Amino acid sequence: FTYVLKHSAKPFPLPGRAFFWRAPCIFAGAFVLLLMMPAPDSASAPLPAEGPPEGAWRQLSRLVRLPNLLIMALCLGLVRACLLLPGAPWQQVLSPEFGLLALAALSVAAGGYIINDYYDVKIDAINRPGRLVVGRGVNRRHAMLAHVLLSGVGVGLSGMLAPRLGLVNLGSALLLWGYSARFKRVALVGNVTIATLTGALVLLPELHARTGQQAVWVYALAAFLLTVVREIVKDVEDMRGDAAHD
């Protein structure tokens, strides 16, 4: 990352084409092996199982919120195709650099979902006992390591594209950690934190392409406001579990 900052005055040389195909596969394989690795967790007793056991892949997709990640990837693609580069050929819209940016953003988001579940084991045991993964299907130590790995990869990959993108993803990773550990229990602070992260996701393609399109800022503001409302509703639904945890 220090190397990136020193060379911010000129474009950072991107890896060859083979990197864009091999690196995600290697990274995904290491991530899956880490979460599937059996190991005793002596820090806490295992939670009682509810319902039939789920497969490892289904637990993994639930842990990283795979549907949410797919929606985020679609959002990034639509912002770039419809707001920033309307009418551009798909080869330009789905460039390798944009693929690297999307992979970095999704890695940070997946790490944020994992650390959120790590801190919410007791709350989720009350609110969503049938959907609990960390502490039951995935060792808590492995979940923490996966969070650090995903966040680090996301920050590093985005920093390869531009220092500003690396700093944005670094700030996002820190906000996700703070939200999971503390901010969510402070009135409105947690809601504004998640809303800020949502708005930043919409702005990320513009921060990369720097097209000067003003419409993307309007969409980012709309995403911010809608997320604030959604998070407030979600907090109301989780009040029973939060009260028991406190």
PDB file of C-alpha atoms in Angstrom, residues 1 29 45 56 61 71 75 77 96 106 126 129 131 136 139 153 155-156 162-163 183 202 215 220 229 235 238-239:
ATOM      1  CA  PHE A   1       0.000   0.000   0.000  1.00  0.00           C
ATOM      2  CA  GLY A  29     -10.472 -21.537  -2.859  1.00  0.00           C
ATOM      3  CA  ALA A  45     -20.043 -23.900  24.003  1.00  0.00           C
ATOM      4  CA  ALA A  56     -21.257 -26.356   3.792  1.00  0.00           C
ATOM      5  CA  SER A  61     -23.488 -18.478   0.950  1.00  0.00           C
ATOM      6  CA  ILE A  71     -27.279  -7.345  -5.966  1.00  0.00           C
ATOM      7  CA  CYS A  75     -25.661  -2.199  -8.806  1.00  0.00           C
ATOM      8  CA  GLY A  77     -22.577  -2.737 -13.226  1.00  0.00           C
ATOM      9  CA  PRO A  96     -10.743  -5.996 -16.394  1.00  0.00           C
ATOM     10  CA  LEU A 106     -17.564  -7.384  -2.797  1.00  0.00           C
ATOM     11  CA  ILE A 126     -32.646 -15.197  19.751  1.00  0.00           C
ATOM     12  CA  PRO A 129     -31.872 -19.199  15.578  1.00  0.00           C
ATOM     13  CA  ARG A 131     -30.186 -19.042  10.348  1.00  0.00           C
ATOM     14  CA  ARG A 136     -22.562 -23.387  14.875  1.00  0.00           C
ATOM     15  CA  ASN A 139     -15.755 -21.791  13.860  1.00  0.00           C
ATOM     16  CA  VAL A 153      -7.748  -8.414  -0.238  1.00  0.00           C
ATOM     17  CA  VAL A 155      -8.295  -2.926   0.178  1.00  0.00           C
ATOM     18  CA  GLY A 156      -5.211  -4.242  -1.607  1.00  0.00           C
ATOM     19  CA  ALA A 162      -5.831   3.937  -7.484  1.00  0.00           C
ATOM     20  CA  PRO A 163      -4.830   5.102  -4.001  1.00  0.00           C
ATOM     21  CA  PHE A 183     -21.958   1.658  16.254  1.00  0.00           C
ATOM     22  CA  VAL A 202     -22.937   3.723  -5.688  1.00  0.00           C
ATOM     23  CA  ALA A 215     -26.536  12.065 -11.810  1.00  0.00           C
ATOM     24  CA  ALA A 220     -26.058   7.912  -4.128  1.00  0.00           C
ATOM     25  CA  VAL A 229     -35.204   4.048   6.594  1.00  0.00           C
ATOM     26  CA  ASP A 235     -33.649  -2.189  14.328  1.00  0.00           C
ATOM     27  CA  ASP A 238     -34.362  -6.779  16.360  1.00  0.00           C
ATOM     28  CA  MET A 239     -35.323  -4.993  19.589  1.00  0.00           C
TER      29      MET A 239
END
